CSV table of C-alpha atoms and ligand atoms in Angstrom, one decimal:
chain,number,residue,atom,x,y,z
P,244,UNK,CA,21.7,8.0,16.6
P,245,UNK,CA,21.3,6.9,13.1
P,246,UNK,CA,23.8,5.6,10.9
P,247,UNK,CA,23.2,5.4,7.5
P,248,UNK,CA,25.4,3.9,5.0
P,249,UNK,CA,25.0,3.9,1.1
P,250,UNK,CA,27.2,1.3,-1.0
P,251,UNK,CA,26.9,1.5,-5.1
P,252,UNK,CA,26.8,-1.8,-6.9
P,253,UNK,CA,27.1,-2.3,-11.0
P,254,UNK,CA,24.2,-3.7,-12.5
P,255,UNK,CA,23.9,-6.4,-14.9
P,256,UNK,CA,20.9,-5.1,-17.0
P,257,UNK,CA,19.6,-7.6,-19.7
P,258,UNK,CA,19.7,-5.8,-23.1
P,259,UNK,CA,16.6,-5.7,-24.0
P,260,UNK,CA,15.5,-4.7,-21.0
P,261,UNK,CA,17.6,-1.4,-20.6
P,262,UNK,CA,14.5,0.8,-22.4
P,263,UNK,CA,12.8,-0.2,-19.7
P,264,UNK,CA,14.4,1.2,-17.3
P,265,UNK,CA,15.0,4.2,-19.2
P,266,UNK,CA,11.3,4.7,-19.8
P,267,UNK,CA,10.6,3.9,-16.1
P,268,UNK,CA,12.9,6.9,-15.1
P,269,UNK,CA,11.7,9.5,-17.3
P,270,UNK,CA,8.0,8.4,-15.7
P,271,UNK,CA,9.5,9.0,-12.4
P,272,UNK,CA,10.6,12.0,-13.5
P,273,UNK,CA,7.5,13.4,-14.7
P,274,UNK,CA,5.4,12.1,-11.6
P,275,UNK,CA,8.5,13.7,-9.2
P,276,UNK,CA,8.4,17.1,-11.4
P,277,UNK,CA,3.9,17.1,-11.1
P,278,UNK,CA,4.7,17.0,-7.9
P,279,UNK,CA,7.0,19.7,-7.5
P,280,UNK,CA,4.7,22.1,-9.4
P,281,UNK,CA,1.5,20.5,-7.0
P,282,UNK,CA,3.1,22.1,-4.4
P,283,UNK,CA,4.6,25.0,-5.7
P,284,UNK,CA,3.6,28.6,-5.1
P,285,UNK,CA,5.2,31.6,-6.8
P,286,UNK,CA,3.3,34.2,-4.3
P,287,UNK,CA,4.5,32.9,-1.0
P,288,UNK,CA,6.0,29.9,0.8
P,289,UNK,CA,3.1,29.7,3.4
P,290,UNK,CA,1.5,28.9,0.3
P,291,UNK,CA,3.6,26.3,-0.6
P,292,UNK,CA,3.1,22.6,-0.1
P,293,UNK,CA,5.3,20.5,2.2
P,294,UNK,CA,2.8,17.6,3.4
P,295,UNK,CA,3.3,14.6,1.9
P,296,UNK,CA,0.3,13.4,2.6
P,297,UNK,CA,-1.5,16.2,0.8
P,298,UNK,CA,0.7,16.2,-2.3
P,299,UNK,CA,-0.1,12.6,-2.4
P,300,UNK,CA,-3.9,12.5,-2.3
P,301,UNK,CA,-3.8,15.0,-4.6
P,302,UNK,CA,-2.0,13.5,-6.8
P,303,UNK,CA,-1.8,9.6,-6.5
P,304,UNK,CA,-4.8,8.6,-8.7
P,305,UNK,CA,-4.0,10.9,-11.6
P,306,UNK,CA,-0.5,9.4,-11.9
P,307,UNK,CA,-1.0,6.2,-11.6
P,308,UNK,CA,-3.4,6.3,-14.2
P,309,UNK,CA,-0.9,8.7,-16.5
P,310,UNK,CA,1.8,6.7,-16.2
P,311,UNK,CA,3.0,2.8,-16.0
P,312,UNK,CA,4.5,3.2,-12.7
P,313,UNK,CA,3.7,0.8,-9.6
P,314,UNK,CA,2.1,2.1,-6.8
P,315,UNK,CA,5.3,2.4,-4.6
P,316,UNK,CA,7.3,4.2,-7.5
P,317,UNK,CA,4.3,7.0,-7.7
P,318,UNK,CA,4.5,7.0,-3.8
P,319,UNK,CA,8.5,7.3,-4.2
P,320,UNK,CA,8.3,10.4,-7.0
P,321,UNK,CA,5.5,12.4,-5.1
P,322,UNK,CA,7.9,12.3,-2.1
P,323,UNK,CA,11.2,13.2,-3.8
P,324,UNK,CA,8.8,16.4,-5.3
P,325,UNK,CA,7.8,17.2,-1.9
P,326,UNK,CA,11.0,16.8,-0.1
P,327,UNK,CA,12.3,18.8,-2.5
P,328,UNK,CA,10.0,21.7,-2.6
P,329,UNK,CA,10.2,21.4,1.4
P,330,UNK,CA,13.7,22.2,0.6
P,331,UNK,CA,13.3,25.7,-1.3
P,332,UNK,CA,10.5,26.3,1.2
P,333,UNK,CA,13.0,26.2,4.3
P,334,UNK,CA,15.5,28.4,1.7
P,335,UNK,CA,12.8,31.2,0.5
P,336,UNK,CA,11.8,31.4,4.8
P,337,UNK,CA,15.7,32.7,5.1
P,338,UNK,CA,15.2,35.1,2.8
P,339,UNK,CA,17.2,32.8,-0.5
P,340,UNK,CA,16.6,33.2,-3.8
P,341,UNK,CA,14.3,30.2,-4.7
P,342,UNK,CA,12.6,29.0,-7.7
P,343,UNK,CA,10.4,26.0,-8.7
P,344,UNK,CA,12.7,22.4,-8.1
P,345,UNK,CA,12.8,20.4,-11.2
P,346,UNK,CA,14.0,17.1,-11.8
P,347,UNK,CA,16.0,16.9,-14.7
P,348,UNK,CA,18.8,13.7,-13.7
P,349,UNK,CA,18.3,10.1,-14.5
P,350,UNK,CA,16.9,8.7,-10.6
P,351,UNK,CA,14.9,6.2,-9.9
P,352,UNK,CA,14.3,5.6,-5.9
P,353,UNK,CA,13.3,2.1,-4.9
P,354,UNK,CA,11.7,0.8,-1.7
P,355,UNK,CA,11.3,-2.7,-0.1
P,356,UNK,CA,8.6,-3.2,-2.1
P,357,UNK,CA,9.7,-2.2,-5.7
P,358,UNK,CA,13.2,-3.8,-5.0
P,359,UNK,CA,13.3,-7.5,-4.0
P,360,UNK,CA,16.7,-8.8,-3.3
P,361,UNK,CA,17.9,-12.1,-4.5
P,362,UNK,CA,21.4,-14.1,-3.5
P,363,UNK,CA,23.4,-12.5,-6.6
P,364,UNK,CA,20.6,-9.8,-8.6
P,365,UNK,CA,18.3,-7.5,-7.7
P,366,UNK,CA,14.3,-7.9,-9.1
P,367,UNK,CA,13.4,-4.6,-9.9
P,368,UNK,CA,9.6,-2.5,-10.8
P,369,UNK,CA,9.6,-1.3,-14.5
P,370,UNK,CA,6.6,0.3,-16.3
P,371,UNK,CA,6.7,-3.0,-18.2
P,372,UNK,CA,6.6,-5.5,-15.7
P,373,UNK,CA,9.9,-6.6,-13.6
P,374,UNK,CA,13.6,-7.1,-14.2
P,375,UNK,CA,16.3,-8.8,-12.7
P,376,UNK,CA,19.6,-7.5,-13.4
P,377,UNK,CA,23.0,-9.3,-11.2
P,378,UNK,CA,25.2,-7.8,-9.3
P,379,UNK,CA,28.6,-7.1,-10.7
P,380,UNK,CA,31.0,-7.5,-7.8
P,381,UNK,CA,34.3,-8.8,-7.2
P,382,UNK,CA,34.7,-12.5,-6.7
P,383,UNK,CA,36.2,-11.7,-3.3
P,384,UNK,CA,33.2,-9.3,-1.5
P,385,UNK,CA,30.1,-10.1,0.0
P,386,UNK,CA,27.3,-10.3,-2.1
P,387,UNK,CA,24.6,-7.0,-1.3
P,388,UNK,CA,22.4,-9.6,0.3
P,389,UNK,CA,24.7,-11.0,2.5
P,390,UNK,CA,25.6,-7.6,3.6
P,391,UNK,CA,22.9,-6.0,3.9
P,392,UNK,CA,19.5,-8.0,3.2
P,393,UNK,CA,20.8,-10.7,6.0
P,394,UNK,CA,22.5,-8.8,8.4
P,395,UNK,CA,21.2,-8.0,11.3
P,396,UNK,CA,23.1,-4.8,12.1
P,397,UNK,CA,21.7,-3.5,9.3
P,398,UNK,CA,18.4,-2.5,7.9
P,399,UNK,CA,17.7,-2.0,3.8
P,400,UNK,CA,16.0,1.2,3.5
P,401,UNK,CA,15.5,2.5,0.1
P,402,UNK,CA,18.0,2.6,-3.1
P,403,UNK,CA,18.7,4.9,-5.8
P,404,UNK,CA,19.0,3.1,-9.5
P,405,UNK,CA,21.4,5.7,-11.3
P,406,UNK,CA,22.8,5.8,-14.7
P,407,UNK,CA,25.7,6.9,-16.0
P,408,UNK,CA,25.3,8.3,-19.3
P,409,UNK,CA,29.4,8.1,-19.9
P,410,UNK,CA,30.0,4.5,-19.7
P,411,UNK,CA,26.5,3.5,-20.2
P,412,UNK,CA,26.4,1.9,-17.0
P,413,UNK,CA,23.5,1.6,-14.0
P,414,UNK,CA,24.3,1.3,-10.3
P,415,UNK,CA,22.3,0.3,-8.1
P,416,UNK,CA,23.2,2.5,-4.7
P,417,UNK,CA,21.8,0.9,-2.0
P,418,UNK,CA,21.0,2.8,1.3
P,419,UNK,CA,20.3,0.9,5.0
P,420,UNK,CA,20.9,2.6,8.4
P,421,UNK,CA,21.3,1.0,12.1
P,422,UNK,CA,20.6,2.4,15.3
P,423,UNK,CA,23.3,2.9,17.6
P,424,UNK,CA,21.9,1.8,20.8
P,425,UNK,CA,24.7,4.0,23.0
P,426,UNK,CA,22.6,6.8,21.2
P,427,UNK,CA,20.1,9.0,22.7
P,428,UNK,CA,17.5,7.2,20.9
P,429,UNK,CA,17.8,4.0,22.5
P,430,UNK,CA,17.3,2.2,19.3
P,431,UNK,CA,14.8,0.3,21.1
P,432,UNK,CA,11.9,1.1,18.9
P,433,UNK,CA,13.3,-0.6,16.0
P,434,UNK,CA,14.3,-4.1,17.4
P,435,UNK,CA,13.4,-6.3,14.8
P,436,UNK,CA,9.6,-6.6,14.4
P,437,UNK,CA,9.6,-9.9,13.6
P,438,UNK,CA,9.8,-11.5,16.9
P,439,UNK,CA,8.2,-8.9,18.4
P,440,UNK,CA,4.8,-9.3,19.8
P,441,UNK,CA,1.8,-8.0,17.3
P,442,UNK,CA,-1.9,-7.1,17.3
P,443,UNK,CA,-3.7,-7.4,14.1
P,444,UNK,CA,-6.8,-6.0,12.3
P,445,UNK,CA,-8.5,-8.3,10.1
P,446,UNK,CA,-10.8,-6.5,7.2
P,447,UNK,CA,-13.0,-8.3,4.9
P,448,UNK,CA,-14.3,-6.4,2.0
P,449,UNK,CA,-17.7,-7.2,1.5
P,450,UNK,CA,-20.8,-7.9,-0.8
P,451,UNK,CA,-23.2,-6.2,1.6
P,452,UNK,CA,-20.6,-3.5,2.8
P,453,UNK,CA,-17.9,-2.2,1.4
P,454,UNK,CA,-15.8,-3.1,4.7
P,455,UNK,CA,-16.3,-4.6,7.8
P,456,UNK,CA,-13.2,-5.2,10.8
P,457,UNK,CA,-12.4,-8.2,12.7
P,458,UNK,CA,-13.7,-5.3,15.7
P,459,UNK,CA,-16.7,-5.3,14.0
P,460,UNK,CA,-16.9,-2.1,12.2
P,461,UNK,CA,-18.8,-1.6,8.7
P,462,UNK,CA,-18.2,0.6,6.5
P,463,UNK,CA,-21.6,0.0,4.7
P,464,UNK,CA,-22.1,0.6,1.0
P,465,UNK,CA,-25.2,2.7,1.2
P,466,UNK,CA,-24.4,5.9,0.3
P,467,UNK,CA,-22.0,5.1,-1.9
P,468,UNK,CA,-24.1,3.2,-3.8
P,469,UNK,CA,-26.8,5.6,-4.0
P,470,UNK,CA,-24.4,8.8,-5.1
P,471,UNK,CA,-23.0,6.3,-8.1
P,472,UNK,CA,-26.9,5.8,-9.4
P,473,UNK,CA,-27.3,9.5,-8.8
P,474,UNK,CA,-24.5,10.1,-11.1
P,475,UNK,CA,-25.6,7.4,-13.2
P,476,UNK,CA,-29.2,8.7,-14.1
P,477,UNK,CA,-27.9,12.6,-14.0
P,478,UNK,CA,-25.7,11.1,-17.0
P,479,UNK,CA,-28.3,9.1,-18.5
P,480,UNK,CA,-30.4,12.2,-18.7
P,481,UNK,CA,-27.9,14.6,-20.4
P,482,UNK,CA,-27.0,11.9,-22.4
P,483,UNK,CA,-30.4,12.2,-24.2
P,484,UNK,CA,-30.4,15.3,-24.9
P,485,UNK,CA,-27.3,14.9,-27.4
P,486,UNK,CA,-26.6,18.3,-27.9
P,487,UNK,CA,-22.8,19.0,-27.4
P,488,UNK,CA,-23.7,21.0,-24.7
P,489,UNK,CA,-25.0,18.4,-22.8
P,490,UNK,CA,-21.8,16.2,-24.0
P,491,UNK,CA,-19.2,18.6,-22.4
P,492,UNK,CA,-22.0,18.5,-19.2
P,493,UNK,CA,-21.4,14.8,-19.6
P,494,UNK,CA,-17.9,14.9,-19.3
P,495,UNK,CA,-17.7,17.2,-16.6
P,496,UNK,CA,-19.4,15.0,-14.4
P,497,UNK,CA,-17.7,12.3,-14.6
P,498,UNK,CA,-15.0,14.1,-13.8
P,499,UNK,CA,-16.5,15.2,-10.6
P,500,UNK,CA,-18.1,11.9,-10.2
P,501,UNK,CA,-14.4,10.3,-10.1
P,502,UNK,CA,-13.4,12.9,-8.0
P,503,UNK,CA,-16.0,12.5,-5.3
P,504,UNK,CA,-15.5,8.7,-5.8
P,505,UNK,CA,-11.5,8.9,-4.6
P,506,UNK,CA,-12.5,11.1,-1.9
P,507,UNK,CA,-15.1,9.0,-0.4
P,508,UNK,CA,-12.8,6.0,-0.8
P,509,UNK,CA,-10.3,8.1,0.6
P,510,UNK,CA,-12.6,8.8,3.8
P,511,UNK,CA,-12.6,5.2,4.2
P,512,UNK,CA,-9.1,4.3,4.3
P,513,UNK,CA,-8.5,7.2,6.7
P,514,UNK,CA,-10.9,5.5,8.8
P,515,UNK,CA,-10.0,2.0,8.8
P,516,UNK,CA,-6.3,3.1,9.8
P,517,UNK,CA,-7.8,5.1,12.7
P,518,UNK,CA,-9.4,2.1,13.5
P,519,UNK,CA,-6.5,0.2,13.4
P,520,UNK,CA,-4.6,3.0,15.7
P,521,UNK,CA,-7.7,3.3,18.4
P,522,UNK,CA,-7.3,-1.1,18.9
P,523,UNK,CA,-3.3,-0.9,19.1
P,524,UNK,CA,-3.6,-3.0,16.3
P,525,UNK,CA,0.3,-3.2,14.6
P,526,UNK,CA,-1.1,-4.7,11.4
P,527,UNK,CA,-3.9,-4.3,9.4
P,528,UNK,CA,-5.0,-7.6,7.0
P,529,UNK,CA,-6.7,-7.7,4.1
P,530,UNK,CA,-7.3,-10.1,1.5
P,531,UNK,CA,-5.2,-10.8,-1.8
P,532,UNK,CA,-7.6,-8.7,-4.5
P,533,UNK,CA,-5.8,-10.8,-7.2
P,534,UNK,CA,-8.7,-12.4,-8.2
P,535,UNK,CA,-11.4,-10.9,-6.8
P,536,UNK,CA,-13.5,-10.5,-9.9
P,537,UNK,CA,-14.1,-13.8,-10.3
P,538,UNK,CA,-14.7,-14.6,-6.4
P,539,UNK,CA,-17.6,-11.8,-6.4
P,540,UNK,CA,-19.0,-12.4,-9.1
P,541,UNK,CA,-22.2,-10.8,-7.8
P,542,UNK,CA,-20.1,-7.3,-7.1
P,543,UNK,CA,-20.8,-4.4,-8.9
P,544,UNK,CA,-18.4,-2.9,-11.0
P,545,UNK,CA,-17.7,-0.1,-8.7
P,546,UNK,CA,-17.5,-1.9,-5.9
P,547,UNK,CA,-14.5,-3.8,-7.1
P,548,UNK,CA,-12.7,-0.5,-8.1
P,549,UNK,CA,-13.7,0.8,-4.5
P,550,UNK,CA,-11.8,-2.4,-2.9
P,551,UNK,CA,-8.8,-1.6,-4.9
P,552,UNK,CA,-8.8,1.8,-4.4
P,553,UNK,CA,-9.0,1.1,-0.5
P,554,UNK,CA,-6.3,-1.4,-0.6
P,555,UNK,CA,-4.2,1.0,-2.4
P,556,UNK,CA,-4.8,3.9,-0.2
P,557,UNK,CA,-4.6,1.7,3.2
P,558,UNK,CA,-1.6,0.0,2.1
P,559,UNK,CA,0.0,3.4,2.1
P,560,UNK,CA,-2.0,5.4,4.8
P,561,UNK,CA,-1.0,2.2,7.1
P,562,UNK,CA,2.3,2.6,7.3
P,563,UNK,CA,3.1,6.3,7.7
P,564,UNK,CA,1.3,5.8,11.2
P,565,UNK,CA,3.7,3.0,12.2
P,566,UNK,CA,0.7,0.2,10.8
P,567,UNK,CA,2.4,-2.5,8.6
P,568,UNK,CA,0.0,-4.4,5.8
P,569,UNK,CA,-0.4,-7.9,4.9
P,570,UNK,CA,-2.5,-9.8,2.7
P,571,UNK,CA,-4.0,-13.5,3.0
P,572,UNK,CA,-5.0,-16.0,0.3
P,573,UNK,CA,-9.1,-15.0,0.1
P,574,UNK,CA,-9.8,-18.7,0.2
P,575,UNK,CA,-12.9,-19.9,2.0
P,576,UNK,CA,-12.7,-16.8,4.1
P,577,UNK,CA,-16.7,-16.6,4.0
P,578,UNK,CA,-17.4,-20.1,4.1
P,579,UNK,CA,-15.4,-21.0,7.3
P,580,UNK,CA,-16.8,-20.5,10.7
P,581,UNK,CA,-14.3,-18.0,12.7
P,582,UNK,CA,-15.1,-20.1,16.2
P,583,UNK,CA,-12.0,-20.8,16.7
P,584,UNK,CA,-12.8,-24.3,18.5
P,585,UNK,CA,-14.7,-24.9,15.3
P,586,UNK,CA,-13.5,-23.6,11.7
P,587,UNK,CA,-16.2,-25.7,10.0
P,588,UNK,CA,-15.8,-24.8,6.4
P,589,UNK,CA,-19.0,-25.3,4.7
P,590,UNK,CA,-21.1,-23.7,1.5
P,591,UNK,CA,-24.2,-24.1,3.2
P,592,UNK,CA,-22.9,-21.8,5.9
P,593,UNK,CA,-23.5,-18.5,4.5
P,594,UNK,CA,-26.9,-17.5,3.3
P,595,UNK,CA,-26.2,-13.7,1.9
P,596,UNK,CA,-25.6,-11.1,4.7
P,597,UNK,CA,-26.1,-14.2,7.4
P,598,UNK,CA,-23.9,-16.4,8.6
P,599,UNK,CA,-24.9,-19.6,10.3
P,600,UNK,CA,-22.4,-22.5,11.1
P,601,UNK,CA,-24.1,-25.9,10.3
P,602,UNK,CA,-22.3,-27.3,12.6
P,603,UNK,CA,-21.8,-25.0,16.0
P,604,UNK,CA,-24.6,-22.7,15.3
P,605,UNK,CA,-22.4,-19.7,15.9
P,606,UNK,CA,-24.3,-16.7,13.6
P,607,UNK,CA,-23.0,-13.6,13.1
P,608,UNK,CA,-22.8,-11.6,10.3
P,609,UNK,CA,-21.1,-13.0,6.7
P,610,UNK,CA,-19.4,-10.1,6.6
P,611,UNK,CA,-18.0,-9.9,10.2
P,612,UNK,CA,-17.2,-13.8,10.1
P,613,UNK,CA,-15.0,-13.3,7.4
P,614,UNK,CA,-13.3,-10.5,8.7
P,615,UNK,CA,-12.2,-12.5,11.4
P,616,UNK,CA,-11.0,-15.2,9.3
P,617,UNK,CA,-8.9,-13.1,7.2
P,618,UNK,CA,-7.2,-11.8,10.4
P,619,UNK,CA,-6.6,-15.2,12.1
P,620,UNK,CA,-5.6,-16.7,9.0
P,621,UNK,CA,-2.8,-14.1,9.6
P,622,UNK,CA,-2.0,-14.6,12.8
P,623,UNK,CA,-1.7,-18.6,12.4
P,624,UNK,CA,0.6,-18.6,9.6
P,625,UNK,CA,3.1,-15.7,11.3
P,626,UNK,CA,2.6,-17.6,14.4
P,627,UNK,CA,3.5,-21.2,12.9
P,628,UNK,CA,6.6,-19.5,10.9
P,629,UNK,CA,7.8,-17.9,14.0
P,630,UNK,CA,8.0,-20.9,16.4
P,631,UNK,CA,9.4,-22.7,13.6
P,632,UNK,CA,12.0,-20.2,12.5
P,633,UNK,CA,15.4,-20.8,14.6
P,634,UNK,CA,16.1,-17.4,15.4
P,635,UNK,CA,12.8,-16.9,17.6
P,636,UNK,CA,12.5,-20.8,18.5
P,637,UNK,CA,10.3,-20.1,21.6
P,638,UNK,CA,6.7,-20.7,22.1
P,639,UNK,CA,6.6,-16.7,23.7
P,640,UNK,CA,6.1,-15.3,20.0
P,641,UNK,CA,2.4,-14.1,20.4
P,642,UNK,CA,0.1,-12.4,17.5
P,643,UNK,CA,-3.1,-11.4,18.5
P,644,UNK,CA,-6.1,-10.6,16.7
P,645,UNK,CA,-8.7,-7.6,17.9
P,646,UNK,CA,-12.5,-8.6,17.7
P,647,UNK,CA,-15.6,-7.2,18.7
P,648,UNK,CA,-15.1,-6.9,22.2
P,649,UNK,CA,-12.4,-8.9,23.0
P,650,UNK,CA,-8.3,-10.5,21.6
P,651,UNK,CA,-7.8,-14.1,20.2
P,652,UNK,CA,-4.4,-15.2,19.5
P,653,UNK,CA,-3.4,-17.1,17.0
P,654,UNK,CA,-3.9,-20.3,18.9
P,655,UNK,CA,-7.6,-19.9,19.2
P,656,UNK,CA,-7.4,-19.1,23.2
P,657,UNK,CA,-9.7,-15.9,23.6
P,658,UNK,CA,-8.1,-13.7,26.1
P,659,UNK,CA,-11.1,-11.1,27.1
P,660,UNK,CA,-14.6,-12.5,26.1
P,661,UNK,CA,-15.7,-11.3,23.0
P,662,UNK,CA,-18.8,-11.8,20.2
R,725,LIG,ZN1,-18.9,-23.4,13.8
């Protein structure tokens, strides 16, 4: 059984920083009411959206580009649309009057990610950039961190930023749940993950493909790159011509050039979590795309908007199928040899598409080498913080990652033969 418990705390809010949030929560509203009309039907519920999944790869790209919101607010908005047409859906199938939801109050839902929790404040996603506000409590209770963010009894889930217009106040209403484990559900799949054994996916997004897995699957860039010069020299021709005919033909296709872009992207996350799913694999790592545009120099332009787009769509594909995400520092990831009873980092290593270690003579692909670096890098640093954390303290902790043919762990000791 599930217990969920929701405790309101007063915000401190800076001043100059309460627009912000104001702005932020008529954006949310926008994105949760496109949502609710995405879905909608007037002729019949069977015709009505209720998958989340579908509102949100309908949706996702347009909004983030409308509007200021992070990725995880969007995410959060599309849902509370969904949920809510999902709502009249089950009301209009009894035979209830039902019209379109819309979203009218002041309601912003955070997740882990949009909400970091601090000792006495709360960091919180704007549309311009982050804000820390304090918790007002009394001297006497438990800070929400303390309660909530530490205990162990307890899991944060999501909270609700309200405002209330009266006394011009926000509260933050913060919502974790615990398993009872006398329940029927045994509680047992949500022990904490993070001793918990894990198997991870390492994927390197590459020059010569747009992906390639620590199992060694490519997703190469071929037809994606031949479509976008398609497009290019369709748009180049009509471009010539000058007429406004040709300029409206211009426009509308890009429009279905950007459109066949997200889906093909789209194709490719599905793909890499499947991937992820058919190895076991618990986690799926990428690299940190911060800077990526001045690591790849050599990348086209569209292939850096296709390894965003991926990570976006992955990051939130991933976890609806029970896969976590986690990034690594990029560093050196192509110039290392993954041999694990090597690791010789050197320039002269790669040569394009090839990789050849100077000093072991392990070659493989550039590509697939740094795949595997990016998940072992993973797995080292989770398994170092875990035997050196005090709660876990034991040398049993265990993170695996899934190559071509075979597991390494973190420790460089292959279990199954592999490459
Ligand atoms: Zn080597």
């Amino acid at each position: 059984m599930e217990v969920r418990r929701t405790a309101p705390v007063k915000l401190v809010v800076p001043d100059e920083r309460r627009d912000d949030l104001h702005e932020t929560a008529r954006q949310f509203r926008y994105c949760a009411n496109r949502a609710s009309e995405f879905c909608w039907s007037d002729t019949s519920y069977t015709e009505c959206v209720t998958a989340n999944t579908t509102a949100r790869d309908g949706l996702y790209d347009d909004l983030r580009e409308e509007t200021g919101l992070t990725a995880n607010l969007v995410q959060e908005a599309i849902r509370r649309g969904v949920q809510a047409v999902k709502g009249c859906v089950e009301r209009w199938r009894q035979g209830k009057r039902v019209s379109r939801p819309e979203f009218t109050s002041w309601s912003l839902l955070y997740d882990k990610r949009s909400a970091t929790f601090y000792r006495n404040k709360v960091s919180l996603s704007t549309v311009n950039g982050r804000v820390e506000c304090d918790f007002e409590l009394p001297s006497d209770s438990p800070t929400p961190y303390e309660e909530y963010v530490l205990s162990e009894e307890f899991e944060f889930r999501a909270s609700t930023l309200q405002y209330d217009a009266v006394d011009d106040e926000f509260y933050f209403h913060i919502t974790t749940r615990k398993y009872d484990c006398d329940g029927d559900d045994g509680g047992s799949a949500e022990v904490s993950a993070d001793t918990e054994h894990q198997t991870v996916l390492g994927i390197d997004l590459g020059v010569n493909s747009l992906a390639v897995s620590s199992t060694g699957t490519f997703w190469q860039a071929d037809d994606y790159d031949h479509w976008t010069q398609e497009f290019e020299k369709r748009r180049g021709e009509m471009q010539q011509r000058g007429t406004q005919a040709a300029h409206n033909a211009v426009r509308r296709l890009g429009k279905r050039e950007q459109a066949w872009r997200k889906q093909y992207i789209h194709t490719v996350a599905n793909e890499v979590v499947t991937e992820a799913l058919s190895y076991d694999c618990d986690v799926i790592v990428f690299e940190d795309l911060t800077d990526i545009r001045e690591r790849l120099p050599e990348a086209k332009w569209h292939h850096v908007w296709a390894f965003r787009r991926l990570f976006e769509y992955v990051s939130y594909k991933a976890p609806e199928q029970g896969v976590s995400m986690e990034q690594v520092e990029p560093n050196h990831t192509s110039q290392r040899c993954s041999r694990t009873d090597c690791g010789f980092t050197h320039d002269d290593n790669r040569h394009g598409e090839h990789f050849e270690c100077q000093k072991c003579g392990y070659e493989t692909s550039a590509d697939y080498n740094a795949a595997k670096n990016i998940g072992l890098r993973y797995a080292r640093k989770r398994q170092h913080s875990l035997r050196s954390s005090p709660k876990s303290g034991s040398g049993d902790a265990e993170v695996d990652l899934r190559i071509n043919g075979g597991t390494l762990n973190g420790d460089g000791y292959q279990r199954i033969a592999g490459d």
